[in-house]
Every structure is written in structure tokens, then in C-alpha cells.
């Protein structure tokens, strides 16, 4: 492999494309022209989710895109260039943001909670590196991680149904249909940026509807039912071409931290699944770097949230791009990170993102949130989890309903657990407590020995997993 931080890439073959049956390894590269082009392709692949996440959470999308570039550089340095990955904005915290907002928290409260989660994730990575990857399976078996990922996704249903969809139901319906078409009917790279294409389509439809039907009478972004344009680009003309994104310091609230902490479970499963997928595709066993990768992601989240950005996570979309091109060169990720940092320094670009109509987000989120939730079921399927086994069924059934239904358990006037936090506690503690009491035959069900993947076959179908 290349030296520390992965610098000094070797030219692969003639520098034009991988040889038949070969892959461009992380310490190799194609010609610099092609490498820069691949970097741009990685930016497009991560773009949709990386700027949708902060928009849905009330954070600055310009800052999110810029810190995603910084976080990716940091990740490549920490992992020594062995793990090609892009760190974009995590969608796993969208439900957390909605809950914190209903509790009266602001953007600083949210980023404070996410910073604590990042620190916890880094600590978990250190433990995994010290104790070995098998510790993940012991504490977070597939039945638990699948349930937590599922309740995080499905807990978001009221946000899509109550906040975005009512702003423009017909645009939402058309965007939902188009996004579904793009995910299924388009091929290769285009299917991998289906969320982004859905946003572009929604922009266009909203503009056409404004010209054809005039203003719409519905709830606006602030929740007030008024006459308003679907697509309001007034902020774009006022925005500068070049400028720093808005930074803010985090603030810390115990109740907000408790809401956010369960997402650590999903992030560990996600990171581990992605590292295993990359290892399988490059032929470089990376289990010995699993803890370092998780640590790097946690530390990158701390860096991002310390200045007001969202939490970061490894991106399946970019793993998909690598599978399609067979180019795993970390040089392409350095180029992608550079592009992202430049985009983040353009406020006009951020104003275009901030103008995304609510109805468009309605159509996107019903697909996206459902996909996040169903990734939990995919973890169960991939690991052959037997839900007819009461040891699995009981904690999952209770925890998922508590998480999705936003059930609340009040301890004092100032302290309560609800929704995602309470559901995760019930699944995690319920499973391990019942396992102690369960008869031997319930514990004997075969499970994948090392890890819950949570990943699909990246070669022939897209995936959105954040």
C-alpha cells in the first residue's frame, strides 16, 4: 500500500481504464484528468443527500457541503488511504432534529446533541479497534441493529406527512412517482443519483405550476396557511457568489442528547457494513481497520458539528459509483473533497438549495424515509434473522412500535424518554435481558458470525443508506 495518508498513487496500467477483470486499487490512480472527472462524479453522487439532510434539519446546506469535503480529507488521512469513502451528511438524524425542534430546541441545540453522538461514536470505534470487530456482533446483533435502523426511518413518517406533503400535495405526488421511476427504471450512474434527479424534476414542476396555476393556498415552510409561490427564488439574486457559510457554536441539552444517542447504533452498523463492502470489492480485508474507520467518522462528526454543520457518515452512493467504475482510488476522493469545499464557499449555490419547495421535499421524503426504515428489514434478511423466535420478536415488536408511535415514558417534569430513544432502549435492553432468561433452543439460531452488513449488492442496484 501507499505510505501514510495514502499519498503517492501508482499509475494503473495505461491510466485510461482498469484492465479487463481488474480494479484500480486505493493506492493506484488513472490519469489526473480522468481522476478529476471521477472526483466530480463522486460529488454528484453524494450531492442530493448531503444537501437534503441539512435542509430537512434546519442547518446551512452550504456549510454541510463544505464540511463534507473537510471530513472526507480527515477520514482519508486517519485511515491511511486504505479505505476509499466519502463522508457526507447523515440522514439518520432527521427524525432527531424534528423531535428536538418540538422540544423547543434550535440549531445550536441540535448540533450540540450531534457532537455528543460523534464523540460516542469515536469512543465506540476505539473499543472496536481494541477488542476486535466481533464486539459489534456481541452487543449489537443483527436483530437489534435492524430494529433500530427501522424505527429511526419510520419515526420520520409524521414529518413527511404533516410538514412537507401538505405544502403542495400534487407536486409531492408527481415527485414521488418520478423518484421511484428514476430509482427503478434508470440504469447505472443515473439510478444512483435518483434523489438528486427527483429534486431537479420537482424544481421544474413547481416552476411550471406557478406559471400555469398561479399561487397556491396551503401551508408554507413556517406552517402558516397562506397564498404563496411554490418556487421562490428571490433569495438567489440577493446571495453573493463567494462567501463563507454561516457558522454557529453548539449548545448542550441533556434531553436533546438522549434523543440523539440511539442513532449511534445505526451509525456503527452503517460504517461496519460499508467497510466490509469496500473490503470485499477491493480484495483487501479491512476488518483490522474497522475500528479506525468508525473512530474517524465519529471524530469528523465532532469537527463538523463544532462549527454548526450536520453529523457525517460514509456514503453508499459513492460505494456504488466505485462498483460501477471499478475505480477505488483515494485520489478521486481527494478531488471530490476539493470540489465540495469550493461549492461550500458559494452562497448563491446555497440559496438555490434553500429555495427547494416544500411539496418537492414531500415527494422525496416519503421515498427516502421509507428506504431508511426498510434498510432495517434488509439487515434482518441479509443475516437470516428469525422473527418467529420469541427472543427476537418480543423486544423488536415492542421497540419498533414505541419508536414509530413516539410513545413517551415520563420520569420527572424535566426528564422523559420517547420515540427513537425509548424504542432503542427497549430493543437493546429487552433483547439482552431476555437472552439471559431464554431457554437454550431460542439462543441457538445461526447468525452471521461477524457482522450485520446492512449493505446490498452494489454492482447491480442502487442503495441509499445514511
Tab-separated table of C-alpha atoms in Angstrom:
chain	number	residue	atom	x	y	z
A	1	UNK	CA	0.000	0.000	0.000
A	2	UNK	CA	0.942	3.649	-0.286
A	3	UNK	CA	2.648	5.446	2.561
A	4	UNK	CA	0.892	7.157	5.460
A	5	UNK	CA	-2.287	9.021	4.459
A	6	UNK	CA	-2.278	7.275	1.084
A	7	UNK	CA	-0.207	9.731	-0.930
A	8	UNK	CA	1.981	8.602	-3.823
A	9	UNK	CA	-0.542	6.762	-6.017
A	10	UNK	CA	0.822	4.402	-8.656
A	11	UNK	CA	-0.490	4.814	-12.217
A	12	UNK	CA	-2.793	1.905	-13.083
A	13	UNK	CA	-1.929	0.369	-16.452
A	14	UNK	CA	-2.116	2.965	-19.229
A	15	UNK	CA	-4.040	5.363	-16.965
A	16	UNK	CA	-7.167	5.190	-19.121
A	17	UNK	CA	-9.343	2.460	-17.620
A	18	UNK	CA	-8.998	-0.690	-15.491
A	19	UNK	CA	-7.671	-3.720	-17.307
A	20	UNK	CA	-10.288	-6.436	-18.033
A	21	UNK	CA	-11.230	-8.105	-14.728
A	22	UNK	CA	-9.005	-5.737	-12.725
A	23	UNK	CA	-9.841	-2.882	-10.353
A	24	UNK	CA	-7.995	0.370	-9.679
A	25	UNK	CA	-6.936	-0.117	-6.046
A	26	UNK	CA	-6.984	2.634	-3.387
A	27	UNK	CA	-3.213	3.255	-3.795
A	28	UNK	CA	-3.483	3.462	-7.602
A	29	UNK	CA	-4.950	6.088	-9.913
A	30	UNK	CA	-5.871	6.699	-13.537
A	31	UNK	CA	-4.598	9.783	-15.400
A	32	UNK	CA	-5.149	13.019	-13.457
A	33	UNK	CA	-7.745	14.202	-15.996
A	34	UNK	CA	-9.800	11.046	-15.509
A	35	UNK	CA	-9.244	11.137	-11.734
A	36	UNK	CA	-10.589	14.698	-11.514
A	37	UNK	CA	-13.596	13.619	-13.615
A	38	UNK	CA	-14.250	10.708	-11.246
A	39	UNK	CA	-13.990	13.138	-8.312
A	40	UNK	CA	-16.694	15.293	-9.908
A	41	UNK	CA	-18.847	12.170	-10.377
A	42	UNK	CA	-18.479	11.364	-6.677
A	43	UNK	CA	-19.625	14.898	-5.820
A	44	UNK	CA	-22.778	14.498	-7.935
A	45	UNK	CA	-23.490	11.108	-6.327
A	46	UNK	CA	-23.311	12.449	-2.766
A	47	UNK	CA	-24.897	15.792	-3.569
A	48	UNK	CA	-28.591	15.036	-3.211
A	49	UNK	CA	-28.456	13.515	0.267
A	50	UNK	CA	-25.673	15.785	1.542
A	51	UNK	CA	-27.689	18.939	0.982
A	52	UNK	CA	-31.161	17.475	1.578
A	53	UNK	CA	-30.144	16.394	5.097
A	54	UNK	CA	-29.281	19.897	6.408
A	55	UNK	CA	-32.320	21.414	4.657
A	56	UNK	CA	-34.569	18.921	6.482
A	57	UNK	CA	-32.793	19.614	9.782
A	58	UNK	CA	-32.762	23.412	9.556
A	59	UNK	CA	-28.970	23.681	9.099
A	60	UNK	CA	-26.928	25.578	6.491
A	61	UNK	CA	-26.563	23.407	3.348
A	62	UNK	CA	-23.545	25.405	2.143
A	63	UNK	CA	-21.743	24.622	5.377
A	64	UNK	CA	-22.796	20.963	5.150
A	65	UNK	CA	-21.305	20.559	1.678
A	66	UNK	CA	-18.083	22.333	2.680
A	67	UNK	CA	-17.555	20.310	5.885
A	68	UNK	CA	-18.305	17.095	3.975
A	69	UNK	CA	-15.187	17.856	1.938
A	70	UNK	CA	-13.133	18.625	5.040
A	71	UNK	CA	-14.470	15.480	6.786
A	72	UNK	CA	-13.567	13.316	3.779
A	73	UNK	CA	-9.982	14.647	3.769
A	74	UNK	CA	-9.753	13.942	7.520
A	75	UNK	CA	-11.123	10.396	7.042
A	76	UNK	CA	-8.618	9.629	4.270
A	77	UNK	CA	-5.747	10.880	6.441
A	78	UNK	CA	-6.789	8.919	9.550
A	79	UNK	CA	-7.385	5.656	7.661
A	80	UNK	CA	-4.044	5.987	5.866
A	81	UNK	CA	-5.658	5.958	2.430
A	82	UNK	CA	-6.744	2.311	2.757
A	83	UNK	CA	-10.496	2.910	2.846
A	84	UNK	CA	-11.919	4.903	-0.084
A	85	UNK	CA	-15.058	6.571	1.309
A	86	UNK	CA	-16.902	9.874	1.094
A	87	UNK	CA	-18.254	11.369	4.330
A	88	UNK	CA	-21.498	13.212	3.607
A	89	UNK	CA	-24.348	14.489	5.786
A	90	UNK	CA	-26.102	11.752	7.761
A	91	UNK	CA	-29.841	11.426	7.162
A	92	UNK	CA	-30.197	9.283	10.285
A	93	UNK	CA	-30.651	12.411	12.410
A	94	UNK	CA	-33.581	13.986	10.531
A	95	UNK	CA	-36.096	12.477	12.967
A	96	UNK	CA	-33.915	13.557	15.879
A	97	UNK	CA	-33.946	17.136	14.550
A	98	UNK	CA	-37.747	17.105	14.319
A	99	UNK	CA	-38.099	15.872	17.917
A	100	UNK	CA	-35.596	18.417	19.265
A	101	UNK	CA	-37.473	21.182	17.434
A	102	UNK	CA	-40.775	20.165	19.064
A	103	UNK	CA	-38.985	20.294	22.436
A	104	UNK	CA	-38.137	23.946	21.748
A	105	UNK	CA	-34.533	23.343	20.703
A	106	UNK	CA	-32.807	25.361	17.979
A	107	UNK	CA	-29.985	24.622	15.514
A	108	UNK	CA	-27.354	25.030	18.238
A	109	UNK	CA	-29.174	22.517	20.488
A	110	UNK	CA	-29.288	20.050	17.596
A	111	UNK	CA	-25.605	20.374	16.704
A	112	UNK	CA	-24.677	20.058	20.388
A	113	UNK	CA	-26.560	16.746	20.585
A	114	UNK	CA	-24.935	15.531	17.350
A	115	UNK	CA	-21.485	16.477	18.666
A	116	UNK	CA	-22.031	14.228	21.697
A	117	UNK	CA	-23.133	11.410	19.357
A	118	UNK	CA	-19.956	11.914	17.304
A	119	UNK	CA	-17.823	11.660	20.443
A	120	UNK	CA	-19.698	8.491	21.479
A	121	UNK	CA	-19.180	7.010	18.005
A	122	UNK	CA	-15.451	7.763	18.160
A	123	UNK	CA	-15.276	6.056	21.582
A	124	UNK	CA	-17.113	3.014	20.172
A	125	UNK	CA	-14.601	2.925	17.299
A	126	UNK	CA	-11.728	2.918	19.781
A	127	UNK	CA	-13.362	0.000	21.630
A	128	UNK	CA	-13.858	-1.936	18.385
A	129	UNK	CA	-10.217	-1.334	17.400
A	130	UNK	CA	-9.014	-2.541	20.812
A	131	UNK	CA	-11.354	-5.532	21.200
A	132	UNK	CA	-11.873	-6.588	17.569
A	133	UNK	CA	-14.810	-6.303	15.165
A	134	UNK	CA	-16.617	-9.240	16.828
A	135	UNK	CA	-17.570	-6.998	19.752
A	136	UNK	CA	-20.056	-5.261	17.433
A	137	UNK	CA	-21.898	-8.506	16.823
A	138	UNK	CA	-21.944	-9.409	20.507
A	139	UNK	CA	-23.507	-6.133	21.661
A	140	UNK	CA	-25.426	-5.199	18.527
A	141	UNK	CA	-26.563	-8.399	16.804
A	142	UNK	CA	-28.457	-8.013	13.505
A	143	UNK	CA	-31.864	-8.317	15.183
A	144	UNK	CA	-31.086	-5.218	17.296
A	145	UNK	CA	-29.407	-3.079	14.629
A	146	UNK	CA	-32.147	-3.894	12.120
A	147	UNK	CA	-34.845	-2.811	14.570
A	148	UNK	CA	-33.067	0.451	15.483
A	149	UNK	CA	-32.467	1.401	11.834
A	150	UNK	CA	-36.117	0.595	11.103
A	151	UNK	CA	-37.579	2.709	13.902
A	152	UNK	CA	-35.273	5.638	13.052
A	153	UNK	CA	-36.600	5.639	9.472
A	154	UNK	CA	-40.271	5.083	10.223
A	155	UNK	CA	-40.292	7.586	13.098
A	156	UNK	CA	-39.943	10.187	10.329
A	157	UNK	CA	-43.324	9.371	8.746
A	158	UNK	CA	-45.195	12.213	10.530
A	159	UNK	CA	-42.582	14.736	9.286
A	160	UNK	CA	-43.197	13.786	5.646
A	161	UNK	CA	-46.976	13.519	6.090
A	162	UNK	CA	-47.533	16.544	8.319
A	163	UNK	CA	-44.882	19.091	7.312
A	164	UNK	CA	-43.863	18.676	3.664
A	165	UNK	CA	-46.622	16.836	1.794
A	166	UNK	CA	-49.452	19.296	2.688
A	167	UNK	CA	-47.492	22.247	1.249
A	168	UNK	CA	-48.248	21.019	-2.290
A	169	UNK	CA	-49.776	17.554	-2.487
A	170	UNK	CA	-49.876	17.236	-6.296
A	171	UNK	CA	-46.230	18.254	-6.753
A	172	UNK	CA	-45.344	15.844	-3.936
A	173	UNK	CA	-47.207	13.006	-5.677
A	174	UNK	CA	-45.507	13.670	-9.029
A	175	UNK	CA	-42.042	13.946	-7.435
A	176	UNK	CA	-42.630	10.697	-5.514
A	177	UNK	CA	-43.622	8.929	-8.750
A	178	UNK	CA	-40.685	10.347	-10.720
A	179	UNK	CA	-38.158	9.476	-7.996
A	180	UNK	CA	-39.483	5.915	-7.878
A	181	UNK	CA	-39.213	5.698	-11.667
A	182	UNK	CA	-35.630	7.028	-11.578
A	183	UNK	CA	-34.578	4.530	-8.884
A	184	UNK	CA	-36.022	1.550	-10.746
A	185	UNK	CA	-36.003	2.292	-14.483
A	186	UNK	CA	-32.784	4.266	-14.956
A	187	UNK	CA	-29.510	2.399	-15.273
A	188	UNK	CA	-26.058	2.646	-13.711
A	189	UNK	CA	-24.903	6.065	-12.584
A	190	UNK	CA	-28.262	7.780	-13.258
A	191	UNK	CA	-30.115	5.469	-10.896
A	192	UNK	CA	-27.564	6.256	-8.190
A	193	UNK	CA	-28.414	9.974	-8.299
A	194	UNK	CA	-32.182	9.390	-8.436
A	195	UNK	CA	-32.828	11.549	-5.344
A	196	UNK	CA	-30.956	14.436	-6.961
A	197	UNK	CA	-32.880	13.967	-10.233
A	198	UNK	CA	-36.136	13.967	-8.245
A	199	UNK	CA	-35.225	17.344	-6.759
A	200	UNK	CA	-34.406	18.788	-10.190
A	201	UNK	CA	-37.682	17.426	-11.595
A	202	UNK	CA	-39.598	18.901	-8.637
A	203	UNK	CA	-37.984	22.301	-9.167
A	204	UNK	CA	-39.128	22.243	-12.791
A	205	UNK	CA	-42.677	21.088	-11.997
A	206	UNK	CA	-43.070	23.746	-9.289
A	207	UNK	CA	-41.951	26.454	-11.730
A	208	UNK	CA	-44.411	25.195	-14.388
A	209	UNK	CA	-47.293	25.017	-11.879
A	210	UNK	CA	-46.587	28.574	-10.692
A	211	UNK	CA	-46.803	29.819	-14.309
A	212	UNK	CA	-49.857	27.709	-15.153
A	213	UNK	CA	-51.956	27.984	-11.970
A	214	UNK	CA	-50.570	30.978	-10.046
A	215	UNK	CA	-50.006	30.958	-6.304
A	216	UNK	CA	-51.063	28.024	-4.128
A	217	UNK	CA	-53.151	28.361	-0.943
A	218	UNK	CA	-51.532	25.971	1.534
A	219	UNK	CA	-49.164	25.749	4.485
A	220	UNK	CA	-45.822	27.404	3.818
A	221	UNK	CA	-42.460	26.447	5.312
A	222	UNK	CA	-43.416	28.188	8.568
A	223	UNK	CA	-46.662	26.196	8.804
A	224	UNK	CA	-48.944	29.180	8.072
A	225	UNK	CA	-51.760	28.585	5.554
A	226	UNK	CA	-51.408	31.465	3.074
A	227	UNK	CA	-51.206	32.201	-0.656
A	228	UNK	CA	-47.590	31.746	-1.779
A	229	UNK	CA	-45.461	30.784	-4.758
A	230	UNK	CA	-44.316	27.180	-4.832
A	231	UNK	CA	-40.837	28.200	-6.019
A	232	UNK	CA	-39.492	31.427	-4.524
A	233	UNK	CA	-36.077	32.314	-5.945
A	234	UNK	CA	-35.935	35.868	-4.536
A	235	UNK	CA	-33.117	34.886	-2.163
A	236	UNK	CA	-30.910	33.628	-5.012
A	237	UNK	CA	-30.460	37.020	-6.687
A	238	UNK	CA	-29.525	38.625	-3.354
A	239	UNK	CA	-26.905	35.984	-2.465
A	240	UNK	CA	-23.200	36.562	-3.137
A	241	UNK	CA	-21.177	34.369	-5.472
A	242	UNK	CA	-18.345	33.962	-2.980
A	243	UNK	CA	-18.512	33.952	0.813
A	244	UNK	CA	-18.104	31.844	3.932
A	245	UNK	CA	-21.086	29.764	5.088
A	246	UNK	CA	-22.797	30.619	8.366
A	247	UNK	CA	-21.057	29.104	11.405
A	248	UNK	CA	-22.504	28.701	14.895
A	249	UNK	CA	-21.348	27.160	18.160
A	250	UNK	CA	-23.240	24.156	19.591
A	251	UNK	CA	-25.174	24.273	22.856
A	252	UNK	CA	-25.879	21.248	25.022
A	253	UNK	CA	-29.164	19.931	26.404
A	254	UNK	CA	-29.493	16.587	28.203
A	255	UNK	CA	-32.938	15.874	26.734
A	256	UNK	CA	-31.687	16.566	23.188
A	257	UNK	CA	-28.645	14.325	23.702
A	258	UNK	CA	-30.879	11.464	24.904
A	259	UNK	CA	-32.989	11.750	21.754
A	260	UNK	CA	-29.904	11.645	19.511
A	261	UNK	CA	-27.739	8.979	21.198
A	262	UNK	CA	-29.603	5.887	19.885
A	263	UNK	CA	-28.507	6.794	16.352
A	264	UNK	CA	-25.006	5.605	17.370
A	265	UNK	CA	-26.320	2.056	16.872
A	266	UNK	CA	-27.335	2.805	13.277
A	267	UNK	CA	-24.052	4.579	12.519
A	268	UNK	CA	-21.946	1.665	13.794
A	269	UNK	CA	-23.942	-0.784	11.656
A	270	UNK	CA	-23.700	1.538	8.665
A	271	UNK	CA	-19.958	2.149	8.937
A	272	UNK	CA	-19.213	-1.514	9.522
A	273	UNK	CA	-21.338	-2.580	6.553
A	274	UNK	CA	-19.668	-0.083	4.254
A	275	UNK	CA	-16.141	-1.030	5.332
A	276	UNK	CA	-16.932	-4.704	4.710
A	277	UNK	CA	-18.421	-3.908	1.300
A	278	UNK	CA	-15.349	-1.924	0.219
A	279	UNK	CA	-13.065	-4.675	1.532
A	280	UNK	CA	-14.907	-7.319	-0.482
A	281	UNK	CA	-14.835	-5.242	-3.684
A	282	UNK	CA	-11.145	-4.275	-3.470
A	283	UNK	CA	-9.980	-7.678	-2.241
A	284	UNK	CA	-8.286	-6.002	0.758
A	285	UNK	CA	-9.594	-7.378	4.043
A	286	UNK	CA	-10.306	-4.312	6.145
A	287	UNK	CA	-11.655	-5.821	9.370
A	288	UNK	CA	-8.444	-4.721	11.120
A	289	UNK	CA	-9.291	-1.100	10.209
A	290	UNK	CA	-12.985	-1.273	11.165
A	291	UNK	CA	-12.484	0.480	14.496
A	292	UNK	CA	-10.294	3.169	12.938
A	293	UNK	CA	-12.956	3.896	10.298
A	294	UNK	CA	-15.686	4.202	12.953
A	295	UNK	CA	-13.401	6.407	15.080
A	296	UNK	CA	-12.613	8.635	12.084
A	297	UNK	CA	-16.309	9.085	11.279
A	298	UNK	CA	-17.078	9.971	14.908
A	299	UNK	CA	-14.227	12.483	15.075
A	300	UNK	CA	-15.300	14.006	11.736
A	301	UNK	CA	-18.827	14.446	13.151
A	302	UNK	CA	-17.374	16.264	16.186
A	303	UNK	CA	-15.425	18.573	13.845
A	304	UNK	CA	-18.463	19.283	11.668
A	305	UNK	CA	-20.952	19.904	14.475
A	306	UNK	CA	-18.488	22.072	16.425
A	307	UNK	CA	-18.917	24.760	13.735
A	308	UNK	CA	-22.652	24.223	13.136
A	309	UNK	CA	-22.620	21.508	10.479
A	310	UNK	CA	-24.523	18.184	10.440
A	311	UNK	CA	-23.239	14.766	11.519
A	312	UNK	CA	-21.275	12.890	8.849
A	313	UNK	CA	-21.332	9.290	7.690
A	314	UNK	CA	-19.868	7.099	4.945
A	315	UNK	CA	-21.963	7.144	1.769
A	316	UNK	CA	-23.310	4.081	-0.025
A	317	UNK	CA	-23.952	6.171	-3.162
A	318	UNK	CA	-20.203	6.660	-3.581
A	319	UNK	CA	-19.524	2.981	-2.950
A	320	UNK	CA	-21.998	2.382	-5.775
A	321	UNK	CA	-20.045	4.711	-8.073
A	322	UNK	CA	-16.862	2.765	-7.291
A	323	UNK	CA	-18.580	-0.543	-8.047
A	324	UNK	CA	-19.863	0.801	-11.366
A	325	UNK	CA	-16.473	2.201	-12.450
A	326	UNK	CA	-14.230	-0.377	-10.705
A	327	UNK	CA	-12.071	2.587	-9.608
A	328	UNK	CA	-11.367	2.616	-5.847
A	329	UNK	CA	-8.567	5.205	-5.984
A	330	UNK	CA	-8.486	7.519	-2.968
A	331	UNK	CA	-7.066	10.179	-5.327
A	332	UNK	CA	-10.593	10.586	-6.757
A	333	UNK	CA	-11.903	11.245	-3.233
A	334	UNK	CA	-9.303	13.955	-2.656
A	335	UNK	CA	-10.583	15.621	-5.850
A	336	UNK	CA	-14.222	15.196	-4.724
A	337	UNK	CA	-13.411	16.762	-1.356
A	338	UNK	CA	-11.792	19.738	-3.095
A	339	UNK	CA	-14.877	20.308	-5.265
A	340	UNK	CA	-17.170	20.125	-2.216
A	341	UNK	CA	-15.132	22.720	-0.309
A	342	UNK	CA	-15.317	25.104	-3.298
A	343	UNK	CA	-19.111	24.625	-3.598
A	344	UNK	CA	-19.477	25.433	0.081
A	345	UNK	CA	-17.851	28.813	-0.495
A	346	UNK	CA	-20.620	29.873	-2.937
A	347	UNK	CA	-23.633	31.369	-1.044
A	348	UNK	CA	-25.621	31.626	-4.295
A	349	UNK	CA	-25.498	27.852	-4.570
A	350	UNK	CA	-26.816	27.596	-1.006
A	351	UNK	CA	-29.679	29.970	-1.810
A	352	UNK	CA	-30.751	27.746	-4.713
A	353	UNK	CA	-30.835	24.766	-2.317
A	354	UNK	CA	-32.741	26.712	0.348
A	355	UNK	CA	-35.436	27.501	-2.234
A	356	UNK	CA	-36.424	23.828	-2.696
A	357	UNK	CA	-40.266	23.868	-2.492
A	358	UNK	CA	-41.917	22.042	0.407
A	359	UNK	CA	-44.006	19.891	-1.915
A	360	UNK	CA	-40.840	18.653	-3.630
A	361	UNK	CA	-39.396	17.645	-0.256
A	362	UNK	CA	-42.731	15.906	0.458
A	363	UNK	CA	-42.350	13.653	-2.573
A	364	UNK	CA	-38.676	12.965	-1.866
A	365	UNK	CA	-39.082	12.258	1.846
A	366	UNK	CA	-41.864	9.673	1.591
A	367	UNK	CA	-39.489	7.583	-0.534
A	368	UNK	CA	-36.311	8.432	1.371
A	369	UNK	CA	-37.647	7.920	4.895
A	370	UNK	CA	-39.259	4.649	3.895
A	371	UNK	CA	-35.983	3.456	2.371
A	372	UNK	CA	-34.099	4.287	5.575
A	373	UNK	CA	-36.636	2.289	7.592
A	374	UNK	CA	-36.609	-0.674	5.228
A	375	UNK	CA	-32.824	-0.910	5.442
A	376	UNK	CA	-33.526	-2.278	8.909
A	377	UNK	CA	-35.568	-5.078	7.380
A	378	UNK	CA	-32.762	-5.627	4.869
A	379	UNK	CA	-30.300	-6.181	7.732
A	380	UNK	CA	-32.659	-8.857	9.078
A	381	UNK	CA	-32.977	-10.545	5.684
A	382	UNK	CA	-29.227	-10.453	4.937
A	383	UNK	CA	-28.482	-12.049	8.306
A	384	UNK	CA	-31.373	-14.551	8.267
A	385	UNK	CA	-32.906	-13.208	11.480
A	386	UNK	CA	-35.756	-15.499	12.568
A	387	UNK	CA	-38.647	-13.308	13.737
A	388	UNK	CA	-40.686	-16.382	14.661
A	389	UNK	CA	-38.247	-16.780	17.565
A	390	UNK	CA	-39.854	-15.005	20.575
A	391	UNK	CA	-36.402	-13.867	21.764
A	392	UNK	CA	-36.186	-11.779	18.591
A	393	UNK	CA	-39.849	-10.980	18.094
A	394	UNK	CA	-40.802	-9.573	21.515
A	395	UNK	CA	-38.172	-6.822	22.006
A	396	UNK	CA	-38.344	-5.839	18.331
A	397	UNK	CA	-42.153	-5.695	18.259
A	398	UNK	CA	-42.326	-3.527	21.368
A	399	UNK	CA	-39.393	-1.276	20.483
A	400	UNK	CA	-40.417	-0.611	16.881
A	401	UNK	CA	-43.988	0.375	17.831
A	402	UNK	CA	-42.706	2.627	20.649
A	403	UNK	CA	-40.240	4.249	18.228
A	404	UNK	CA	-42.643	4.721	15.330
A	405	UNK	CA	-45.598	5.748	17.504
A	406	UNK	CA	-43.497	8.223	19.509
A	407	UNK	CA	-44.563	6.671	22.827
A	408	UNK	CA	-43.352	8.690	25.846
A	409	UNK	CA	-42.170	7.481	29.248
A	410	UNK	CA	-42.114	10.363	31.736
A	411	UNK	CA	-39.814	10.066	34.755
A	412	UNK	CA	-39.961	13.615	36.144
A	413	UNK	CA	-41.195	17.000	34.905
A	414	UNK	CA	-37.790	17.600	33.343
A	415	UNK	CA	-36.854	14.125	32.157
A	416	UNK	CA	-38.627	11.791	29.755
A	417	UNK	CA	-37.736	9.222	27.102
A	418	UNK	CA	-39.768	8.969	23.923
A	419	UNK	CA	-39.805	7.811	20.315
A	420	UNK	CA	-36.421	6.836	18.899
A	421	UNK	CA	-34.621	6.976	22.265
A	422	UNK	CA	-37.170	4.893	24.171
A	423	UNK	CA	-37.620	2.426	21.302
A	424	UNK	CA	-33.867	1.833	21.097
A	425	UNK	CA	-33.570	1.320	24.854
A	426	UNK	CA	-36.413	-1.231	24.757
A	427	UNK	CA	-34.928	-3.195	21.836
A	428	UNK	CA	-31.363	-3.185	23.188
A	429	UNK	CA	-32.009	-3.882	26.873
A	430	UNK	CA	-35.018	-6.085	26.127
A	431	UNK	CA	-33.048	-8.370	23.839
A	432	UNK	CA	-30.074	-8.811	26.162
A	433	UNK	CA	-32.251	-9.222	29.297
A	434	UNK	CA	-34.500	-11.788	27.600
A	435	UNK	CA	-31.464	-13.622	26.221
A	436	UNK	CA	-30.294	-14.274	29.786
A	437	UNK	CA	-33.704	-15.778	30.625
A	438	UNK	CA	-34.407	-17.587	27.333
A	439	UNK	CA	-34.194	-21.393	27.002
A	440	UNK	CA	-31.205	-22.785	25.114
A	441	UNK	CA	-33.078	-23.630	21.895
A	442	UNK	CA	-34.029	-19.954	21.376
A	443	UNK	CA	-30.368	-18.902	21.535
A	444	UNK	CA	-29.137	-21.476	19.057
A	445	UNK	CA	-30.390	-19.806	15.905
A	446	UNK	CA	-27.465	-19.420	13.489
A	447	UNK	CA	-26.460	-15.852	12.760
A	448	UNK	CA	-23.766	-14.379	10.556
A	449	UNK	CA	-20.649	-14.741	12.711
A	450	UNK	CA	-19.021	-11.345	12.296
A	451	UNK	CA	-21.217	-8.505	11.322
A	452	UNK	CA	-24.586	-7.229	10.254
A	453	UNK	CA	-23.963	-5.946	6.761
A	454	UNK	CA	-26.848	-3.630	6.050
A	455	UNK	CA	-25.467	-3.413	2.522
A	456	UNK	CA	-26.809	-4.546	-0.819
A	457	UNK	CA	-25.059	-5.921	-3.854
A	458	UNK	CA	-23.631	-2.608	-5.044
A	459	UNK	CA	-22.885	-3.965	-8.510
A	460	UNK	CA	-26.413	-4.098	-9.801
A	461	UNK	CA	-28.700	-1.959	-7.728
A	462	UNK	CA	-28.581	1.446	-6.051
A	463	UNK	CA	-28.833	1.986	-2.350
A	464	UNK	CA	-29.381	4.954	-0.062
A	465	UNK	CA	-28.074	4.217	3.386
A	466	UNK	CA	-27.260	7.035	5.782
